[in-house]
Each structure stands twice: as structure tokens, then as C-alpha cells.
PDB file of C-alpha atoms in Angstrom:
ATOM      1  CA  MET A   1     -48.485  59.454  27.035  1.00 89.00           C
ATOM      2  CA  PHE A   2     -45.827  56.642  26.136  1.00 96.00           C
ATOM      3  CA  THR A   3     -45.358  53.191  27.045  1.00 97.00           C
ATOM      4  CA  LEU A   4     -42.237  50.898  26.983  1.00 97.00           C
ATOM      5  CA  LYS A   5     -41.507  48.846  23.759  1.00 96.00           C
ATOM      6  CA  ARG A   6     -40.119  46.144  25.626  1.00 97.00           C
ATOM      7  CA  LYS A   7     -38.668  44.787  28.863  1.00 98.00           C
ATOM      8  CA  GLU A   8     -35.683  47.194  30.391  1.00 98.00           C
ATOM      9  CA  GLN A   9     -33.449  46.371  33.103  1.00 98.00           C
ATOM     10  CA  PHE A  10     -30.964  48.750  35.032  1.00 98.00           C
ATOM     11  CA  GLU A  11     -28.721  47.647  38.245  1.00 98.00           C
ATOM     12  CA  GLN A  12     -26.498  50.115  40.427  1.00 98.00           C
ATOM     13  CA  GLU A  13     -25.077  49.804  43.830  1.00 97.00           C
ATOM     14  CA  ILE A  14     -25.772  52.301  46.370  1.00 97.00           C
ATOM     15  CA  LYS A  15     -23.721  52.165  49.911  1.00 96.00           C
ATOM     16  CA  ARG A  16     -23.070  48.633  49.262  1.00 96.00           C
ATOM     17  CA  SER A  17     -26.665  47.565  48.725  1.00 97.00           C
ATOM     18  CA  ARG A  18     -27.309  46.173  45.284  1.00 98.00           C
ATOM     19  CA  PHE A  19     -30.656  47.559  43.580  1.00 98.00           C
ATOM     20  CA  LEU A  20     -31.836  46.058  40.312  1.00 98.00           C
ATOM     21  CA  ALA A  21     -34.687  47.128  38.578  1.00 98.00           C
ATOM     22  CA  SER A  22     -36.849  45.675  35.824  1.00 98.00           C
ATOM     23  CA  ALA A  23     -39.708  47.562  33.841  1.00 98.00           C
ATOM     24  CA  GLY A  24     -41.899  46.446  30.969  1.00 98.00           C
ATOM     25  CA  PRO A  25     -45.055  47.102  29.514  1.00 98.00           C
ATOM     26  CA  VAL A  26     -48.412  45.918  30.456  1.00 98.00           C
ATOM     27  CA  THR A  27     -52.056  46.419  29.294  1.00 95.00           C
ATOM     28  CA  THR A  28     -54.036  44.760  32.250  1.00 97.00           C
ATOM     29  CA  GLU A  29     -53.626  44.186  35.999  1.00 97.00           C
ATOM     30  CA  GLU A  30     -53.378  40.400  35.487  1.00 98.00           C
ATOM     31  CA  GLU A  31     -50.290  41.297  33.370  1.00 98.00           C
ATOM     32  CA  ALA A  32     -48.897  43.612  35.517  1.00 98.00           C
ATOM     33  CA  ARG A  33     -49.126  41.122  38.582  1.00 98.00           C
ATOM     34  CA  GLY A  34     -47.364  38.312  36.265  1.00 98.00           C
ATOM     35  CA  PHE A  35     -44.697  40.919  35.326  1.00 98.00           C
ATOM     36  CA  ILE A  36     -43.946  41.544  38.937  1.00 98.00           C
ATOM     37  CA  ALA A  37     -43.916  38.120  39.891  1.00 98.00           C
ATOM     38  CA  ALA A  38     -41.711  36.943  37.170  1.00 98.00           C
ATOM     39  CA  CYS A  39     -39.112  39.804  37.658  1.00 98.00           C
ATOM     40  CA  SER A  40     -39.027  39.546  41.661  1.00 98.00           C
ATOM     41  CA  GLN A  41     -35.737  38.275  42.614  1.00 98.00           C
ATOM     42  CA  ARG A  42     -36.018  34.982  45.009  1.00 97.00           C
ATOM     43  CA  ASP A  43     -32.953  36.038  46.956  1.00 97.00           C
ATOM     44  CA  ALA A  44     -33.322  39.936  47.210  1.00 97.00           C
ATOM     45  CA  GLY A  45     -34.354  41.069  50.558  1.00 97.00           C
ATOM     46  CA  HIS A  46     -37.172  43.134  49.158  1.00 98.00           C
ATOM     47  CA  ASN A  47     -38.882  43.444  45.644  1.00 98.00           C
ATOM     48  CA  CYS A  48     -40.779  46.648  45.772  1.00 98.00           C
ATOM     49  CA  TRP A  49     -43.139  47.519  42.898  1.00 98.00           C
ATOM     50  CA  ALA A  50     -45.305  49.847  41.158  1.00 98.00           C
ATOM     51  CA  PHE A  51     -47.743  50.046  37.952  1.00 98.00           C
ATOM     52  CA  ARG A  52     -49.610  52.380  35.942  1.00 98.00           C
ATOM     53  CA  ILE A  53     -52.589  51.458  33.620  1.00 97.00           C
ATOM     54  CA  GLY A  54     -54.553  54.618  32.888  1.00 95.00           C
ATOM     55  CA  ASP A  55     -56.523  55.259  36.083  1.00 96.00           C
ATOM     56  CA  LEU A  56     -55.537  52.213  38.002  1.00 97.00           C
ATOM     57  CA  TYR A  57     -52.255  52.252  39.811  1.00 98.00           C
ATOM     58  CA  ARG A  58     -50.807  50.140  42.624  1.00 98.00           C
ATOM     59  CA  SER A  59     -47.638  49.837  44.538  1.00 98.00           C
ATOM     60  CA  SER A  60     -45.854  47.946  47.363  1.00 98.00           C
ATOM     61  CA  ASP A  61     -42.937  48.917  49.805  1.00 98.00           C
ATOM     62  CA  ASP A  62     -42.509  44.979  50.385  1.00 98.00           C
ATOM     63  CA  GLY A  63     -41.370  45.377  54.191  1.00 97.00           C
ATOM     64  CA  GLU A  64     -39.316  48.358  53.482  1.00 97.00           C
ATOM     65  CA  PRO A  65     -40.658  51.539  55.857  1.00 97.00           C
ATOM     66  CA  GLY A  66     -44.021  52.708  54.626  1.00 96.00           C
ATOM     67  CA  GLY A  67     -43.956  55.084  51.771  1.00 96.00           C
ATOM     68  CA  THR A  68     -39.728  54.820  51.049  1.00 98.00           C
ATOM     69  CA  ALA A  69     -40.253  52.360  48.046  1.00 98.00           C
ATOM     70  CA  GLY A  70     -43.485  51.823  46.023  1.00 98.00           C
ATOM     71  CA  ARG A  71     -44.568  55.265  46.174  1.00 98.00           C
ATOM     72  CA  PRO A  72     -41.003  56.755  44.600  1.00 98.00           C
ATOM     73  CA  ILE A  73     -41.217  53.932  42.047  1.00 98.00           C
ATOM     74  CA  LEU A  74     -44.667  55.063  40.786  1.00 98.00           C
ATOM     75  CA  GLN A  75     -43.720  58.682  41.104  1.00 98.00           C
ATOM     76  CA  ALA A  76     -40.800  57.815  38.582  1.00 98.00           C
ATOM     77  CA  ILE A  77     -43.512  56.146  36.202  1.00 98.00           C
ATOM     78  CA  ASP A  78     -45.602  59.376  36.585  1.00 97.00           C
ATOM     79  CA  GLY A  79     -42.414  61.827  36.245  1.00 97.00           C
ATOM     80  CA  GLN A  80     -41.813  60.342  32.784  1.00 96.00           C
ATOM     81  CA  LYS A  81     -45.332  60.572  31.519  1.00 96.00           C
ATOM     82  CA  LEU A  82     -45.629  56.759  31.135  1.00 98.00           C
ATOM     83  CA  ASP A  83     -48.769  54.651  31.319  1.00 97.00           C
ATOM     84  CA  ARG A  84     -49.137  50.742  31.000  1.00 97.00           C
ATOM     85  CA  VAL A  85     -45.778  50.058  32.751  1.00 98.00           C
ATOM     86  CA  ALA A  86     -45.038  48.034  35.679  1.00 98.00           C
ATOM     87  CA  LEU A  87     -41.731  48.201  37.301  1.00 98.00           C
ATOM     88  CA  VAL A  88     -39.949  45.817  39.873  1.00 98.00           C
ATOM     89  CA  VAL A  89     -36.817  47.447  41.963  1.00 98.00           C
ATOM     90  CA  SER A  90     -35.247  44.610  43.994  1.00 98.00           C
ATOM     91  CA  ARG A  91     -32.694  45.289  46.841  1.00 98.00           C
ATOM     92  CA  TRP A  92     -30.047  43.184  48.330  1.00 98.00           C
ATOM     93  CA  PHE A  93     -28.992  44.713  51.665  1.00 96.00           C
ATOM     94  CA  GLY A  94     -25.330  45.449  51.838  1.00 93.00           C
ATOM     95  CA  GLY A  95     -24.998  46.228  55.349  1.00 92.00           C
ATOM     96  CA  VAL A  96     -25.393  50.000  55.450  1.00 94.00           C
ATOM     97  CA  LEU A  97     -28.582  51.883  56.735  1.00 94.00           C
ATOM     98  CA  LEU A  98     -29.966  54.030  54.266  1.00 96.00           C
ATOM     99  CA  GLY A  99     -32.684  56.025  56.416  1.00 96.00           C
ATOM    100  CA  ALA A 100     -36.014  56.794  54.933  1.00 97.00           C
ATOM    101  CA  GLY A 101     -34.807  59.609  52.704  1.00 97.00           C
ATOM    102  CA  GLY A 102     -31.887  57.482  51.180  1.00 97.00           C
ATOM    103  CA  LEU A 103     -34.380  54.602  50.323  1.00 98.00           C
ATOM    104  CA  VAL A 104     -36.649  56.941  48.666  1.00 98.00           C
ATOM    105  CA  ARG A 105     -33.843  58.529  46.614  1.00 98.00           C
ATOM    106  CA  ALA A 106     -32.326  54.927  45.812  1.00 98.00           C
ATOM    107  CA  TYR A 107     -35.672  53.397  44.834  1.00 98.00           C
ATOM    108  CA  GLY A 108     -36.979  56.362  42.752  1.00 98.00           C
ATOM    109  CA  GLY A 109     -33.581  57.038  41.466  1.00 98.00           C
ATOM    110  CA  THR A 110     -33.197  53.146  40.169  1.00 98.00           C
ATOM    111  CA  ALA A 111     -36.606  53.250  38.895  1.00 98.00           C
ATOM    112  CA  ALA A 112     -36.226  56.686  36.942  1.00 98.00           C
ATOM    113  CA  ALA A 113     -32.914  55.543  35.528  1.00 98.00           C
ATOM    114  CA  CYS A 114     -34.338  52.126  33.876  1.00 98.00           C
ATOM    115  CA  LEU A 115     -37.338  54.301  32.631  1.00 98.00           C
ATOM    116  CA  HIS A 116     -34.949  56.672  31.236  1.00 97.00           C
ATOM    117  CA  ALA A 117     -32.847  53.961  29.364  1.00 96.00           C
ATOM    118  CA  ALA A 118     -36.069  52.203  28.072  1.00 97.00           C
ATOM    119  CA  GLU A 119     -36.897  52.606  24.613  1.00 96.00           C
ATOM    120  CA  ARG A 120     -40.645  54.189  24.347  1.00 96.00           C
ATOM    121  CA  GLN A 121     -43.557  54.285  21.884  1.00 94.00           C
ATOM    122  CA  PRO A 122     -46.460  56.530  21.655  1.00 92.00           C
ATOM    123  CA  ILE A 123     -50.004  55.196  23.125  1.00 92.00           C
ATOM    124  CA  ILE A 124     -52.322  55.191  20.322  1.00 89.00           C
ATOM    125  CA  ARG A 125     -55.973  55.542  21.432  1.00 88.00           C
ATOM    126  CA  PHE A 126     -58.407  53.998  19.085  1.00 90.00           C
ATOM    127  CA  VAL A 127     -62.051  54.445  18.284  1.00 94.00           C
ATOM    128  CA  ALA A 128     -64.431  51.948  16.995  1.00 94.00           C
ATOM    129  CA  LEU A 129     -66.851  52.454  14.239  1.00 95.00           C
ATOM    130  CA  ALA A 130     -69.498  50.324  12.833  1.00 94.00           C
ATOM    131  CA  VAL A 131     -69.939  50.798   9.058  1.00 95.00           C
ATOM    132  CA  THR A 132     -72.801  49.608   7.110  1.00 95.00           C
ATOM    133  CA  CYS A 133     -72.207  49.915   3.537  1.00 95.00           C
ATOM    134  CA  ALA A 134     -73.074  48.314   0.063  1.00 95.00           C
ATOM    135  CA  PHE A 135     -70.905  45.634  -1.547  1.00 94.00           C
ATOM    136  CA  ALA A 136     -69.735  47.569  -4.157  1.00 92.00           C
ATOM    137  CA  ASP A 137     -68.369  50.205  -1.684  1.00 95.00           C
ATOM    138  CA  GLU A 138     -66.761  47.776   0.523  1.00 95.00           C
ATOM    139  CA  ALA A 139     -63.421  47.492  -1.607  1.00 94.00           C
ATOM    140  CA  ARG A 140     -63.296  51.405  -2.063  1.00 95.00           C
ATOM    141  CA  ILE A 141     -63.410  51.836   1.965  1.00 96.00           C
ATOM    142  CA  ARG A 142     -60.940  49.306   2.563  1.00 95.00           C
ATOM    143  CA  SER A 143     -58.664  50.884  -0.229  1.00 94.00           C
ATOM    144  CA  GLY A 144     -59.431  54.231   1.153  1.00 95.00           C
ATOM    145  CA  LEU A 145     -58.142  53.000   4.824  1.00 95.00           C
ATOM    146  CA  GLY A 146     -54.751  52.525   3.342  1.00 93.00           C
ATOM    147  CA  ALA A 147     -54.086  55.914   3.846  1.00 94.00           C
ATOM    148  CA  PHE A 148     -54.572  55.168   7.710  1.00 94.00           C
ATOM    149  CA  PRO A 149     -51.776  52.538   8.450  1.00 90.00           C
ATOM    150  CA  ALA A 150     -52.946  52.298  12.003  1.00 89.00           C
ATOM    151  CA  ALA A 151     -56.440  51.745  11.167  1.00 92.00           C
ATOM    152  CA  SER A 152     -57.859  48.262  10.806  1.00 93.00           C
ATOM    153  CA  ALA A 153     -61.030  46.589   9.052  1.00 94.00           C
ATOM    154  CA  GLU A 154     -62.895  43.470   9.904  1.00 94.00           C
ATOM    155  CA  THR A 155     -66.273  42.201   8.191  1.00 94.00           C
ATOM    156  CA  ASN A 156     -68.756  42.068  11.300  1.00 90.00           C
ATOM    157  CA  GLY A 157     -71.520  40.581   9.006  1.00 92.00           C
ATOM    158  CA  PHE A 158     -74.097  40.846   6.124  1.00 94.00           C
ATOM    159  CA  THR A 159     -77.196  42.549   5.203  1.00 91.00           C
ATOM    160  CA  PRO A 160     -79.296  42.036   2.026  1.00 91.00           C
ATOM    161  CA  GLN A 161     -78.087  44.974   0.685  1.00 88.00           C
ATOM    162  CA  GLY A 162     -74.526  44.957   1.563  1.00 93.00           C
ATOM    163  CA  VAL A 163     -71.718  44.305   4.378  1.00 96.00           C
ATOM    164  CA  GLN A 164     -71.225  45.276   8.154  1.00 95.00           C
ATOM    165  CA  LEU A 165     -67.745  46.314   8.921  1.00 95.00           C
ATOM    166  CA  GLN A 166     -65.972  46.834  12.215  1.00 95.00           C
ATOM    167  CA  ILE A 167     -63.430  49.843  11.577  1.00 95.00           C
ATOM    168  CA  LYS A 168     -60.766  50.798  14.256  1.00 95.00           C
ATOM    169  CA  VAL A 169     -59.011  54.017  13.753  1.00 94.00           C
ATOM    170  CA  PRO A 170     -56.675  56.169  16.093  1.00 92.00           C
ATOM    171  CA  CYS A 171     -58.852  59.027  17.646  1.00 90.00           C
ATOM    172  CA  GLY A 172     -56.995  61.663  16.004  1.00 90.00           C
ATOM    173  CA  GLN A 173     -57.872  60.482  12.501  1.00 94.00           C
ATOM    174  CA  LEU A 174     -61.758  60.033  13.059  1.00 94.00           C
ATOM    175  CA  ASP A 175     -62.728  62.841  11.325  1.00 94.00           C
ATOM    176  CA  ASP A 176     -60.589  61.992   8.214  1.00 95.00           C
ATOM    177  CA  VAL A 177     -61.794  58.409   8.192  1.00 96.00           C
ATOM    178  CA  VAL A 178     -65.449  59.157   8.367  1.00 95.00           C
ATOM    179  CA  CYS A 179     -64.876  62.008   5.511  1.00 96.00           C
ATOM    180  CA  MET A 180     -63.088  58.903   3.428  1.00 96.00           C
ATOM    181  CA  ILE A 181     -65.980  56.404   4.045  1.00 95.00           C
ATOM    182  CA  THR A 182     -68.633  59.079   3.024  1.00 96.00           C
ATOM    183  CA  ASP A 183     -66.463  60.169  -0.281  1.00 96.00           C
ATOM    184  CA  ALA A 184     -65.971  56.407  -1.163  1.00 95.00           C
ATOM    185  CA  SER A 185     -69.616  55.419  -0.683  1.00 96.00           C
ATOM    186  CA  ARG A 186     -70.913  58.669  -2.343  1.00 95.00           C
ATOM    187  CA  GLY A 187     -72.710  59.400   1.104  1.00 95.00           C
ATOM    188  CA  GLN A 188     -74.498  56.063   1.135  1.00 95.00           C
ATOM    189  CA  ALA A 189     -72.590  54.323   4.138  1.00 94.00           C
ATOM    190  CA  LYS A 190     -74.053  54.351   7.592  1.00 95.00           C
ATOM    191  CA  VAL A 191     -71.447  55.148   9.972  1.00 94.00           C
ATOM    192  CA  GLN A 192     -71.475  55.278  13.938  1.00 91.00           C
ATOM    193  CA  LYS A 193     -69.134  54.892  16.873  1.00 88.00           C
ATOM    194  CA  SER A 194     -69.158  51.170  18.182  1.00 76.00           C
ATOM    195  CA  PRO A 195     -68.718  50.558  21.834  1.00 64.00           C
ATOM    196  CA  GLY A 196     -65.948  47.896  20.497  1.00 52.00           C
TER     197      GLY A 196
END
């Protein structure tokens, strides 16, 4: 899955109606709704939108006939295998009726063209590890994490014998990181998956 690196816009005219699409990366519903509000054009007749964040998705036709705008925008997001994305398509009516099929093509096509032009980045899913190790092993573990650029470690507390670390690693590197921790601590570190 991918998300967008930054906000992207695309504009086109279809039968004298002007369509402006604005798409951007979001991580929460609150952020998505804020993006939609910020990108909605006050002078446009309609500001139709959709967003997807994992299993959470919403869309709105904003006064267009039901199913002719929000759903095609969402289908454009899903069709390009994107996640954590919000997209608004604003329409200024040009005097020519497009009909239901024309609206579906116009909104969906404008959304798809905007997303197609946008720069993407992969979504990396992380797992958190709670690691308890001796003080002497901490430096070796932190040094070993240097081989995993996306991983991060924070000190989470101390015990009489050592330190507690919160380590976040990409899911695909979990086994390699656990193996590195085991090697660096000569099998003495305690490693378990953490909820955070």
C-alpha cells in the first residue's frame, strides 16, 4: 500500500464545468476532515470528497445526485491502491448538464488524474518491542539498530540490572531485529511485543 508524499492538485474542464481536485496524505479522521474543509472552495457549487484510512472510509456527494461523486472519488483512491488519503473535487457548473454517467466519469476521472500525478511513498507498518537488557548491552543493541534505518529506540525506564527500551521496527524486519538483539546481548535481553 502507498500514501501520498504531499498535497497534489489537478484541474480540468469538462463540458464547460470546471473541476479542481485536491488530494493529500492524512492519518486520522480528524485530519481528513480538516483537509477537506481547508481544500473545499467556497465559490464552487459542489465540494465532493472521500477519504480512506485503513478500514475507515467516508465519502460525500455534496448535493450531486446520490452515488455520482463521492463514491467514484473513493473508487479512484482504492483503484490506485492508496491508503491514508483524502481527496476533494470541487465543481463550478458551466451550464451544461452532464447526467449521472457524465458526473461519475467527471468526478472519478478528475480524482484519478490527480492521484496519478501525485508522488507516492510506501506505507511501512511497524511493530513495537519492549526490550529489557543489561546496561552494557544497550550500546551494542543501539549500534546494531543502525543496520535498520527505519527502526527507532527510546529509553522507557530502568531496572536495577539494566535498561528498558521501546524499539519500533518495520514488520518485515522483526525477525532480523530480534536476532540482532539476541546476538548483541548474548541471549540475555528479554524481548516481547509491546502494545505501543
